[in-house]
PDB file of C-alpha atoms and ligand atoms in Angstrom:
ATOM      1  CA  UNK A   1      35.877  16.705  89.783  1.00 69.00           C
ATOM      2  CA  UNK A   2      36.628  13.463  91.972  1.00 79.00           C
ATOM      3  CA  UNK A   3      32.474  12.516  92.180  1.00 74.00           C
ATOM      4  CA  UNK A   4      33.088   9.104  90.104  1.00 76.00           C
ATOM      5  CA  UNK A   5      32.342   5.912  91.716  1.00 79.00           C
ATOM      6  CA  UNK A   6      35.162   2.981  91.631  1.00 79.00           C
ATOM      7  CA  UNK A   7      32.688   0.783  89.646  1.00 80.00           C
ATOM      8  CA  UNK A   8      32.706   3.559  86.938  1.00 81.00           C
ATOM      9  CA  UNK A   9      35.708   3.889  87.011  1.00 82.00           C
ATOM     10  CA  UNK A  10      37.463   0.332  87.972  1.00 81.00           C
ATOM     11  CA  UNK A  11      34.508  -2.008  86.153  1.00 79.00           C
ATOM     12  CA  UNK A  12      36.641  -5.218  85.976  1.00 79.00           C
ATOM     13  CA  UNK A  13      38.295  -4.970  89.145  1.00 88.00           C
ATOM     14  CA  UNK A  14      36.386  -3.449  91.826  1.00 91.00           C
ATOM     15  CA  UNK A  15      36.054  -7.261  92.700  1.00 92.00           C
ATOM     16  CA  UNK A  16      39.752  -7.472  92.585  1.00 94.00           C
ATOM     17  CA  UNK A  17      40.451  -4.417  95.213  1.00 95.00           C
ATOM     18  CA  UNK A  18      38.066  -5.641  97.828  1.00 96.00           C
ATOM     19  CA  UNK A  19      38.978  -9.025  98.326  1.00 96.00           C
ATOM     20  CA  UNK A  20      42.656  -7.726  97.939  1.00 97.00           C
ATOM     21  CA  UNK A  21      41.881  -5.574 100.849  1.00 98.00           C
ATOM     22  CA  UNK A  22      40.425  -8.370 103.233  1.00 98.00           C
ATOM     23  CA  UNK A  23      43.148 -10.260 102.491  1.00 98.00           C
ATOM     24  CA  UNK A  24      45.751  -8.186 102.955  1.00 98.00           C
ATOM     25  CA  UNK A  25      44.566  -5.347 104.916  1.00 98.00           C
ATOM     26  CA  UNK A  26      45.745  -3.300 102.532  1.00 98.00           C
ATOM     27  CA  UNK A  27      45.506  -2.617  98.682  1.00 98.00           C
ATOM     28  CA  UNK A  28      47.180  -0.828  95.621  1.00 97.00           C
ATOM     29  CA  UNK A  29      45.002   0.729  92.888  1.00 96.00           C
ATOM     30  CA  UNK A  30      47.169   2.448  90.075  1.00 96.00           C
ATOM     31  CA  UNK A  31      46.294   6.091  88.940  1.00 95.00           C
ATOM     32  CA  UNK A  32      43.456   6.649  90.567  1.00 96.00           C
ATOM     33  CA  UNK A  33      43.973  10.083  89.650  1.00 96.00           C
ATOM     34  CA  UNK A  34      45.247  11.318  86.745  1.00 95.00           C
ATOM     35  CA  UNK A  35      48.478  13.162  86.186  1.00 96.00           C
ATOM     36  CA  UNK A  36      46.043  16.330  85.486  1.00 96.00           C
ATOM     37  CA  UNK A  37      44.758  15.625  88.588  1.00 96.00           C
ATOM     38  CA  UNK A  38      47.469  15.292  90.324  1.00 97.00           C
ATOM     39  CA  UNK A  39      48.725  18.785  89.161  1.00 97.00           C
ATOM     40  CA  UNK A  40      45.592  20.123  90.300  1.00 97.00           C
ATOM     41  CA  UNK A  41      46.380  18.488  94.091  1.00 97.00           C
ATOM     42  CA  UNK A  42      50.017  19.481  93.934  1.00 97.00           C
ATOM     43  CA  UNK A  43      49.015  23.648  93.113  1.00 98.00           C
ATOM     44  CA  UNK A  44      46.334  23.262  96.128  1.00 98.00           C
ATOM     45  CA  UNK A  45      48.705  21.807  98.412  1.00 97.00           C
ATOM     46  CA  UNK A  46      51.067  24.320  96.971  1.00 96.00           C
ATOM     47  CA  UNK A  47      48.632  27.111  97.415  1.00 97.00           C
ATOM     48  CA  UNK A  48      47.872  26.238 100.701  1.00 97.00           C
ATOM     49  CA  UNK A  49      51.499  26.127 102.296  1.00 95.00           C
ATOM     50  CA  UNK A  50      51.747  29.672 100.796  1.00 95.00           C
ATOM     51  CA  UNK A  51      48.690  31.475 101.615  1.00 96.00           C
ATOM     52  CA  UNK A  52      46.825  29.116 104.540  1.00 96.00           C
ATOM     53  CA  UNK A  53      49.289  28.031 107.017  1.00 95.00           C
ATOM     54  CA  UNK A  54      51.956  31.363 107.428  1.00 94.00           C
ATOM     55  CA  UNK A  55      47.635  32.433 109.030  1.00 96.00           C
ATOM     56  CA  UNK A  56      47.369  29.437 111.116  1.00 95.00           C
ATOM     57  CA  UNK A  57      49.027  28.748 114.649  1.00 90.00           C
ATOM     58  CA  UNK A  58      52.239  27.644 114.685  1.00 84.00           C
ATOM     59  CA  UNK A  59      51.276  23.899 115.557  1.00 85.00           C
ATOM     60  CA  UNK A  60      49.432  23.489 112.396  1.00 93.00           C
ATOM     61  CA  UNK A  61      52.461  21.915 110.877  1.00 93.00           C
ATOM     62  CA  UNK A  62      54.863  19.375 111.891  1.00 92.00           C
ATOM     63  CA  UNK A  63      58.598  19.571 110.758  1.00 91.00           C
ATOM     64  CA  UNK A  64      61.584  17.118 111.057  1.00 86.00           C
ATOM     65  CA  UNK A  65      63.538  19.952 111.929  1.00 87.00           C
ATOM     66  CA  UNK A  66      61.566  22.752 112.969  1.00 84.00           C
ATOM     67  CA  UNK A  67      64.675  25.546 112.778  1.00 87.00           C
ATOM     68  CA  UNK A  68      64.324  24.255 108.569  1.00 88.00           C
ATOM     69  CA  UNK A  69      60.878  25.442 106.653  1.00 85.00           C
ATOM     70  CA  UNK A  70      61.798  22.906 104.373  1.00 86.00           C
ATOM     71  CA  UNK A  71      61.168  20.530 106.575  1.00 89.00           C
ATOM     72  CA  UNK A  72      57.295  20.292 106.869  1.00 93.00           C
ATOM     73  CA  UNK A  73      56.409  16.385 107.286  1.00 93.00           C
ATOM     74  CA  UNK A  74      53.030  16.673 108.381  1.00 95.00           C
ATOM     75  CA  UNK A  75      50.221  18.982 108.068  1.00 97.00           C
ATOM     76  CA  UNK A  76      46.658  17.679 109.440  1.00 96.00           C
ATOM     77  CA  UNK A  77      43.331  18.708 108.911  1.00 96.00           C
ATOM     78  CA  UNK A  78      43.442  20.527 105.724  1.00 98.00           C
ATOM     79  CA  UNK A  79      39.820  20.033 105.396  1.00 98.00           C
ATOM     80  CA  UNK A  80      39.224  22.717 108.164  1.00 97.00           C
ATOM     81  CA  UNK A  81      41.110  25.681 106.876  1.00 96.00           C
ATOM     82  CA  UNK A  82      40.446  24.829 102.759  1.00 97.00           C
ATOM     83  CA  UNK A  83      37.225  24.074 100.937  1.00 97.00           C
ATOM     84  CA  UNK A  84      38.975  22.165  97.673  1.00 98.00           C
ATOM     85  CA  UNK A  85      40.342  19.779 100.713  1.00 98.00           C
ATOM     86  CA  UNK A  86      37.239  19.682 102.302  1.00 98.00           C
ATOM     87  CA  UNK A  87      35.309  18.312  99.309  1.00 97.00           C
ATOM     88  CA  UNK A  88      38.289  16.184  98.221  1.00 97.00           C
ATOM     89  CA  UNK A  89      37.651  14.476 101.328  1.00 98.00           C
ATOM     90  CA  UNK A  90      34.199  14.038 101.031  1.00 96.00           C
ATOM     91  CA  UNK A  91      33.986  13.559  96.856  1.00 96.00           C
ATOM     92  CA  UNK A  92      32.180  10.377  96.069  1.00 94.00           C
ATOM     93  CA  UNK A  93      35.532   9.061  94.627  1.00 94.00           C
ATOM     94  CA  UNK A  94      37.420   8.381  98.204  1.00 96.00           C
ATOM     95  CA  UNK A  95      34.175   8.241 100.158  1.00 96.00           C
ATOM     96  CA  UNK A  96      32.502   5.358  97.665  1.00 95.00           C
ATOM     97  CA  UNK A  97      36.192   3.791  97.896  1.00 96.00           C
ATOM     98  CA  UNK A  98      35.895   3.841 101.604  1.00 97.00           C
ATOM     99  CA  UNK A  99      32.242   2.477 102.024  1.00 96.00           C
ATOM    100  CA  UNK A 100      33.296  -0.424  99.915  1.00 95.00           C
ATOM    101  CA  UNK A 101      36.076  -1.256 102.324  1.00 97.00           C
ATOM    102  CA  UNK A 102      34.508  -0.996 105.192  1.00 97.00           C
ATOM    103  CA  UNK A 103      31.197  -3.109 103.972  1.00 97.00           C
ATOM    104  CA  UNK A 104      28.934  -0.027 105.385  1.00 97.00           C
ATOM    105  CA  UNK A 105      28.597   3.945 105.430  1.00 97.00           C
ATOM    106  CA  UNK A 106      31.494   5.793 106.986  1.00 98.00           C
ATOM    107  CA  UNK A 107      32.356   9.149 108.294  1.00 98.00           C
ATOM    108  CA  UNK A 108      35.335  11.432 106.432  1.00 98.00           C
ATOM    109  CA  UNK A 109      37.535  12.303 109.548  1.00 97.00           C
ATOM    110  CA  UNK A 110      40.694  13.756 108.374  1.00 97.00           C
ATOM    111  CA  UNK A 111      42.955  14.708 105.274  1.00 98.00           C
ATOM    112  CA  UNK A 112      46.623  15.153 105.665  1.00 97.00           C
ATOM    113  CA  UNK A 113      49.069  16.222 103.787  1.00 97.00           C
ATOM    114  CA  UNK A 114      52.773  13.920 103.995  1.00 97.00           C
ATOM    115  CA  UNK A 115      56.099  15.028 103.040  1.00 96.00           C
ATOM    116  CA  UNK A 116      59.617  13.651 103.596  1.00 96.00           C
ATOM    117  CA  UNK A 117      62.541  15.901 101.929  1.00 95.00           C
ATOM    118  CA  UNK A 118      65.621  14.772 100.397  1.00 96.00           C
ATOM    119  CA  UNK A 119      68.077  13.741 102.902  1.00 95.00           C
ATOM    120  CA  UNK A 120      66.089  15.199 105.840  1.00 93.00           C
ATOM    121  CA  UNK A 121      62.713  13.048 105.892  1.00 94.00           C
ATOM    122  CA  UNK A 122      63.208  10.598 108.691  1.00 93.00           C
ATOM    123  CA  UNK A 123      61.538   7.185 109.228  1.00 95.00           C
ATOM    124  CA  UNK A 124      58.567   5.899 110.388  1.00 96.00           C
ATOM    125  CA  UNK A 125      58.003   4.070 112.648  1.00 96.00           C
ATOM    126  CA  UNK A 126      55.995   0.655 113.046  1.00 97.00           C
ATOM    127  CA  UNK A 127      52.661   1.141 113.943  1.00 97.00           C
ATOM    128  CA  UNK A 128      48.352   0.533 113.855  1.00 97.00           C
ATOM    129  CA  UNK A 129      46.354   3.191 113.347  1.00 96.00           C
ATOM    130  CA  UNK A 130      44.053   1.895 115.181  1.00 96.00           C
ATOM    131  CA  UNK A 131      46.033   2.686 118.256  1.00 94.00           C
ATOM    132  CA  UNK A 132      45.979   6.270 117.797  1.00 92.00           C
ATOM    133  CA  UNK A 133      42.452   6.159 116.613  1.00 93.00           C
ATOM    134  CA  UNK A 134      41.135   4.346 119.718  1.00 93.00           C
ATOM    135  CA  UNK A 135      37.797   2.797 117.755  1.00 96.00           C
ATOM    136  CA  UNK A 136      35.100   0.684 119.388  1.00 95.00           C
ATOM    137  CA  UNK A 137      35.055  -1.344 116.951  1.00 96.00           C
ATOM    138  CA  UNK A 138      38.745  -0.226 115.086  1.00 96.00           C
ATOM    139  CA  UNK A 139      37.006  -0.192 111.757  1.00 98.00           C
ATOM    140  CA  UNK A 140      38.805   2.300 109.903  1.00 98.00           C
ATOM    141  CA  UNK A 141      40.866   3.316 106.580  1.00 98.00           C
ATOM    142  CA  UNK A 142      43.765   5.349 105.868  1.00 98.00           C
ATOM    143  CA  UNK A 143      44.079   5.876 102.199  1.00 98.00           C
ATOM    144  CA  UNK A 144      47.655   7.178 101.289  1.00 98.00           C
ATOM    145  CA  UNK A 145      47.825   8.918  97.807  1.00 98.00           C
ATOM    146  CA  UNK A 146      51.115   8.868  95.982  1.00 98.00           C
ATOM    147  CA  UNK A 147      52.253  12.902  94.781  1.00 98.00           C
ATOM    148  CA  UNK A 148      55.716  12.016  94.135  1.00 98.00           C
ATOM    149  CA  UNK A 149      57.172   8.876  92.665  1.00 98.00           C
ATOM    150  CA  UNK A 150      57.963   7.028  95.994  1.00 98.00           C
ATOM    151  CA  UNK A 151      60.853   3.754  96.227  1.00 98.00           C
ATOM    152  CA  UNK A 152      62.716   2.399  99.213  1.00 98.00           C
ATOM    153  CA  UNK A 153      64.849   5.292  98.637  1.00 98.00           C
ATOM    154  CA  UNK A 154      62.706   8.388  99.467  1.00 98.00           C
ATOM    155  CA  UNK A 155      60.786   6.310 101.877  1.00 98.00           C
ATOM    156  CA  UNK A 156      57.829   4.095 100.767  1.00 98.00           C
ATOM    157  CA  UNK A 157      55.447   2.814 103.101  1.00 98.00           C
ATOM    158  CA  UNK A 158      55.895  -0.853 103.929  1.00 98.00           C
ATOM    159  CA  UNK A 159      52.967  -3.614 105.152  1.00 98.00           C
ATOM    160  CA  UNK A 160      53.074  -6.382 106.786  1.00 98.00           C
ATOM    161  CA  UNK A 161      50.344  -8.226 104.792  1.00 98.00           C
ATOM    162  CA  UNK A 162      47.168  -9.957 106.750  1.00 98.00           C
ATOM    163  CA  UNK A 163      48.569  -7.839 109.990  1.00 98.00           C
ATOM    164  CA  UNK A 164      45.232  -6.685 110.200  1.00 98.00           C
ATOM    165  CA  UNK A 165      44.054  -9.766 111.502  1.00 97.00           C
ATOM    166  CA  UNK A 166      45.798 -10.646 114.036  1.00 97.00           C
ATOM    167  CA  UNK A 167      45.262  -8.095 116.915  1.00 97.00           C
ATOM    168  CA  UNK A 168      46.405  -5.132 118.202  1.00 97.00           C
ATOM    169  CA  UNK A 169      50.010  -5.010 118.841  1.00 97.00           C
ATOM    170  CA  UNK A 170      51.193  -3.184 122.452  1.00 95.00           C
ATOM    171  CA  UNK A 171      52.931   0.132 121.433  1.00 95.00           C
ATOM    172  CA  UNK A 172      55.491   2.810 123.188  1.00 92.00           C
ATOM    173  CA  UNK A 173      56.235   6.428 123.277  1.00 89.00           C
ATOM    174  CA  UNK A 174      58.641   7.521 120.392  1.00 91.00           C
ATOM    175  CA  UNK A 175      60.733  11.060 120.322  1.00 84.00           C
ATOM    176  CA  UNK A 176      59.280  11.553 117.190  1.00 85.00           C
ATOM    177  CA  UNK A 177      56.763  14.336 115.820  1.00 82.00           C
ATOM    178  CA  UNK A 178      53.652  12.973 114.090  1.00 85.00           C
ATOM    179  CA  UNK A 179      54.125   9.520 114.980  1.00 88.00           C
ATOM    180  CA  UNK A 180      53.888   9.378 118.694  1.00 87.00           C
ATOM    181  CA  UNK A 181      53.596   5.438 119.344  1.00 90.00           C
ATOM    182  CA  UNK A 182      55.466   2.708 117.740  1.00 95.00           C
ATOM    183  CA  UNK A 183      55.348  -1.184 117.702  1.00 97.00           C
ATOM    184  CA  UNK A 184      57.406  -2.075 121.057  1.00 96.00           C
ATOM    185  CA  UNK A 185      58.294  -5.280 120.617  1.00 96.00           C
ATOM    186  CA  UNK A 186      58.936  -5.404 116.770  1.00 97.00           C
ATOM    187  CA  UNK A 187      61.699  -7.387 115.659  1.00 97.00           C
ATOM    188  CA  UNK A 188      63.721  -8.704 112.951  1.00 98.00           C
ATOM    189  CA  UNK A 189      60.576 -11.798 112.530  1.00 98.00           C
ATOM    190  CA  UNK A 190      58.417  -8.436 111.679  1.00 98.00           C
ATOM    191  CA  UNK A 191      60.792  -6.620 109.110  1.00 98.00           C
ATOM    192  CA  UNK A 192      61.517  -9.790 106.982  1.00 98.00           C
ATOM    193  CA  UNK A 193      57.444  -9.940 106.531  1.00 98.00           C
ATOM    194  CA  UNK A 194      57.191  -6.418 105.376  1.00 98.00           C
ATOM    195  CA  UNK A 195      56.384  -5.534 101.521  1.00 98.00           C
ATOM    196  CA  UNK A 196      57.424  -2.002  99.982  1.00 98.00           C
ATOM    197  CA  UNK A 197      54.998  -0.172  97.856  1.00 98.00           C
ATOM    198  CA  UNK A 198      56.803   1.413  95.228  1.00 98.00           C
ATOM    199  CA  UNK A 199      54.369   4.148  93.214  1.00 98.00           C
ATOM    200  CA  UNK A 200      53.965   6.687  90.661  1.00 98.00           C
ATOM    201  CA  UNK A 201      51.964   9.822  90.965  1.00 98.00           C
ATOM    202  CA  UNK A 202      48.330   9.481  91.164  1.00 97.00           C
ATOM    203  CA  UNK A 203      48.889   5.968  92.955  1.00 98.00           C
ATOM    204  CA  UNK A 204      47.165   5.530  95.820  1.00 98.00           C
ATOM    205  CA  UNK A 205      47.142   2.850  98.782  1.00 98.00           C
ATOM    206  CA  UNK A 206      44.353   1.313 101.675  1.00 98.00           C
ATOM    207  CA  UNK A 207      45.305  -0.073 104.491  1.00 98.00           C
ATOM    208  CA  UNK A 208      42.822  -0.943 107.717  1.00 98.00           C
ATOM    209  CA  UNK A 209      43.636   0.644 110.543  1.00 98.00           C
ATOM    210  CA  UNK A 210      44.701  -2.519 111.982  1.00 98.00           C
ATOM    211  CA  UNK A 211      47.508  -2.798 109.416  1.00 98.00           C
ATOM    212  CA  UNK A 212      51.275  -3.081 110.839  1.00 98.00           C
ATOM    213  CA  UNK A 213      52.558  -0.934 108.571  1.00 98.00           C
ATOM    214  CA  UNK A 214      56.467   1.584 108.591  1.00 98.00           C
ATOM    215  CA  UNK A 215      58.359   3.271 106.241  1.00 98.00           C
ATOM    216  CA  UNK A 216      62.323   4.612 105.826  1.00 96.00           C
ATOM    217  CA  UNK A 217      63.597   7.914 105.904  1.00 96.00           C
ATOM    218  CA  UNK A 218      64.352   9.706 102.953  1.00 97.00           C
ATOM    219  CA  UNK A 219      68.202   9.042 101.995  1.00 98.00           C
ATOM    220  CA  UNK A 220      67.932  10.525  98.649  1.00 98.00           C
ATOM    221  CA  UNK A 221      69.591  13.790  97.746  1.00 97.00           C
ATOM    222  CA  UNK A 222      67.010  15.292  95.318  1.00 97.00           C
ATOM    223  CA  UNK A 223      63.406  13.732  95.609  1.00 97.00           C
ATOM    224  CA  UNK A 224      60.761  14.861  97.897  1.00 97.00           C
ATOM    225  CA  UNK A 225      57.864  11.979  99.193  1.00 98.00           C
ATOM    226  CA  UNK A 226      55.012  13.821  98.924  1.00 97.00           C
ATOM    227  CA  UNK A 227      51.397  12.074  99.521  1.00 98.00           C
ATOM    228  CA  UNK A 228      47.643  12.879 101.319  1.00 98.00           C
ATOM    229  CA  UNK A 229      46.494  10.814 103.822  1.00 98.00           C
ATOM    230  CA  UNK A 230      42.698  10.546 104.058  1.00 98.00           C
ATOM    231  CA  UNK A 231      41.160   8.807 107.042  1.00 98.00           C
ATOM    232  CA  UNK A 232      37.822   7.677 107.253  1.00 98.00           C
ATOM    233  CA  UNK A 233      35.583   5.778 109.799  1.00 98.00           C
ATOM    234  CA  UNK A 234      33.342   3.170 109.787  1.00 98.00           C
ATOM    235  CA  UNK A 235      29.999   4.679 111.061  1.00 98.00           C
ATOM    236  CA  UNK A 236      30.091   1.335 113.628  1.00 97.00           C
ATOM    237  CA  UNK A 237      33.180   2.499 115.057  1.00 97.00           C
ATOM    238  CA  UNK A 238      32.874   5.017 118.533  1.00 94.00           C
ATOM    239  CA  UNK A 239      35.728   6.695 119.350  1.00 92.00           C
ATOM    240  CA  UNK A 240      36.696   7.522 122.975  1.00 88.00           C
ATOM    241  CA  UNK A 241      36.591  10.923 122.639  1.00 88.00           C
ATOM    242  CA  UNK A 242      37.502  11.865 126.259  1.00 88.00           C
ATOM    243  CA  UNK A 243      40.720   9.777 126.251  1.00 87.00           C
ATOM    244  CA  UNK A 244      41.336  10.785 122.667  1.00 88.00           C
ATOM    245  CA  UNK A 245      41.174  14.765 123.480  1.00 88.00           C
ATOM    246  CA  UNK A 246      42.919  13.605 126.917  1.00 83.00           C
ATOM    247  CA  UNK A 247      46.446  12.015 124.732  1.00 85.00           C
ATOM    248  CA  UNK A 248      45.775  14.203 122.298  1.00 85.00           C
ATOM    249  CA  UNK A 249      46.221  17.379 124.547  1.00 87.00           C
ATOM    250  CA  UNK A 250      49.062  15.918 126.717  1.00 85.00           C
ATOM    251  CA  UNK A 251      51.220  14.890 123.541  1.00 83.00           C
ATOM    252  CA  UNK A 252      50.810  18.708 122.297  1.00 85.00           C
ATOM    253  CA  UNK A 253      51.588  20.282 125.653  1.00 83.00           C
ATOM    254  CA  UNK A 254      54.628  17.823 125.756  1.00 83.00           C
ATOM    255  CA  UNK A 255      55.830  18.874 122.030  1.00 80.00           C
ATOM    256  CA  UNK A 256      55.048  22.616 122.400  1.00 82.00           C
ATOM    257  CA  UNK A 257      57.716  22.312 125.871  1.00 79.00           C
ATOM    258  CA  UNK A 258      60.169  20.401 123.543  1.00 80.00           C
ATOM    259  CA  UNK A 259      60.455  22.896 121.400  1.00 78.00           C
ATOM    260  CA  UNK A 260      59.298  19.878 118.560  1.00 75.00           C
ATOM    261  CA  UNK A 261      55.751  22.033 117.779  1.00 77.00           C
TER     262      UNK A 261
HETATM  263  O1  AKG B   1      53.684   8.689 105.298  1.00 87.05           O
HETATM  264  C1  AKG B   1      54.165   7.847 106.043  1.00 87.05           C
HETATM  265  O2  AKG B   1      55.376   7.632 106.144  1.00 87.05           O
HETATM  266  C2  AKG B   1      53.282   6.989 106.899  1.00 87.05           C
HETATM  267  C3  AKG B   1      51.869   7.327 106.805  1.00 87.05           C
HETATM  268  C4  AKG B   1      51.045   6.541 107.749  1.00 87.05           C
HETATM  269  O3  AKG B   1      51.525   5.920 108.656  1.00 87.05           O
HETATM  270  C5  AKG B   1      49.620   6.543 107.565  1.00 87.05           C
HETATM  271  O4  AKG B   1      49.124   7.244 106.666  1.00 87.05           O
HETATM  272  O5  AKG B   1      48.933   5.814 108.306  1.00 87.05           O
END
């Protein structure tokens, strides 16, 4: 499952999607998996909140409100704890995807799982990967598959098209879980630029990590917004890993004392 190649099975417009994706710095390719597939996904991801994470540590998952199970927004690094994630990560489907984007071989870093419930899910906010990746060069994909049908009502994710070209924007400290740094200076200039992506299950999007991109909360009083985020790396790209593990550990520290992991 998940080993074919875009060309297979794209063959008219694997053209298309790339220069989409320089362009844009980000791209939409429709059913990329199949609703079958997609109910395979949904029973791991399923499975996994069941049976993995009650055995993990308690800052395996992120919530919007952590007194609410219901409220799980975030859970990284599935690929660690669950073999199917593992190899979903690093199936020649998303890896052959990502190579193409990148114009070179990359490394699989990270899947994720997203979720914003009904009424609860709150937004996100403006931001570059990139920032959080801290790349020499950034060279880097996120690739955001849909699990739910997803509108400006449950929160979509919204791009600011060719943002990916024109530099890295400063960022601040948020309150928020998750999403730790946010655009400072974005203003009303920024949201008139910015261009939902409304999908359907098995949807998926790409977007560089230098991509401005946001999304709303979820005002909606019966649909979840559930999606996997894989994130790979160009194999140019080094990371500094000592001020990486450096944030990394003083943004826990600071959550785990707010009560917020
Ligand atoms: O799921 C979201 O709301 C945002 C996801 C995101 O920012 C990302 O995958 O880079």
């Amino acid at each position: 499952m998940f080993q074919e190649r875009l060309e297979m099975m794209y063959p008219q417009e694997t053209q298309w999607i790339k220069e989409s994706f320089d362009r844009d710095g980000y791209v939409l390719i429709r059913s990329f998996l199949s609703a079958q597939e997609v109910e395979v996904v949904s029973q791991q991801v399923n499975k996994y909140v069941q049976e993995v994470l009650p055995t993990l540590d308690h800052k395996a998952a992120m919530y919007d409100d952590r007194s609410n199970p219901d409220t799980i927004k975030q859970i990284p690094n599935l690929e660690e704890h669950d073999e199917f994630f593992n190899s979903l990560l690093s199936s020649d489907r998303f890896v052959k995807l990502a190579e193409l984007m990148l114009d070179g071989l990359v490394n699989p870093i990270d899947i994720q799982w997203f979720d914003k419930a009904p009424g609860k899910g709150k937004p996100t906010p403006p931001h570059q990967d990139g920032f959080y990746f801290m790349l020499e060069p950034n060279e880097a994909i996120t690739m955001w598959l849909a699990l739910d049908e997803v509108d400006d009502d449950n929160g979509c994710v919204r791009y600011i098209p060719g943002s990916h070209r024109m530099g890295m924007r400063s960022h601040g400290r948020t309150d928020l879980v998750g999403f730790s740094q946010a655009i400072s200076d974005y203003d009303v200039a920024d949201r008139e630029m910015e261009v939902s992506t409304r999908l359907s299950p098995g949807d998926l999007i790409v977007h560089h990590s230098m991509t401005i991109h946001t999304a709303g909360g979820n005002t909606t009083s019966d649909r979840h917004r559930r999606a996997l985020g894989l994130v790979y790396y160009s194999q140019r790209a080094q990371q500094d890993k000592s001020r990486f593990k450096a944030y990394q550990e003083t943004l826990t520290a600071e959550l785990v004392e707010q009560g917020k992991l």
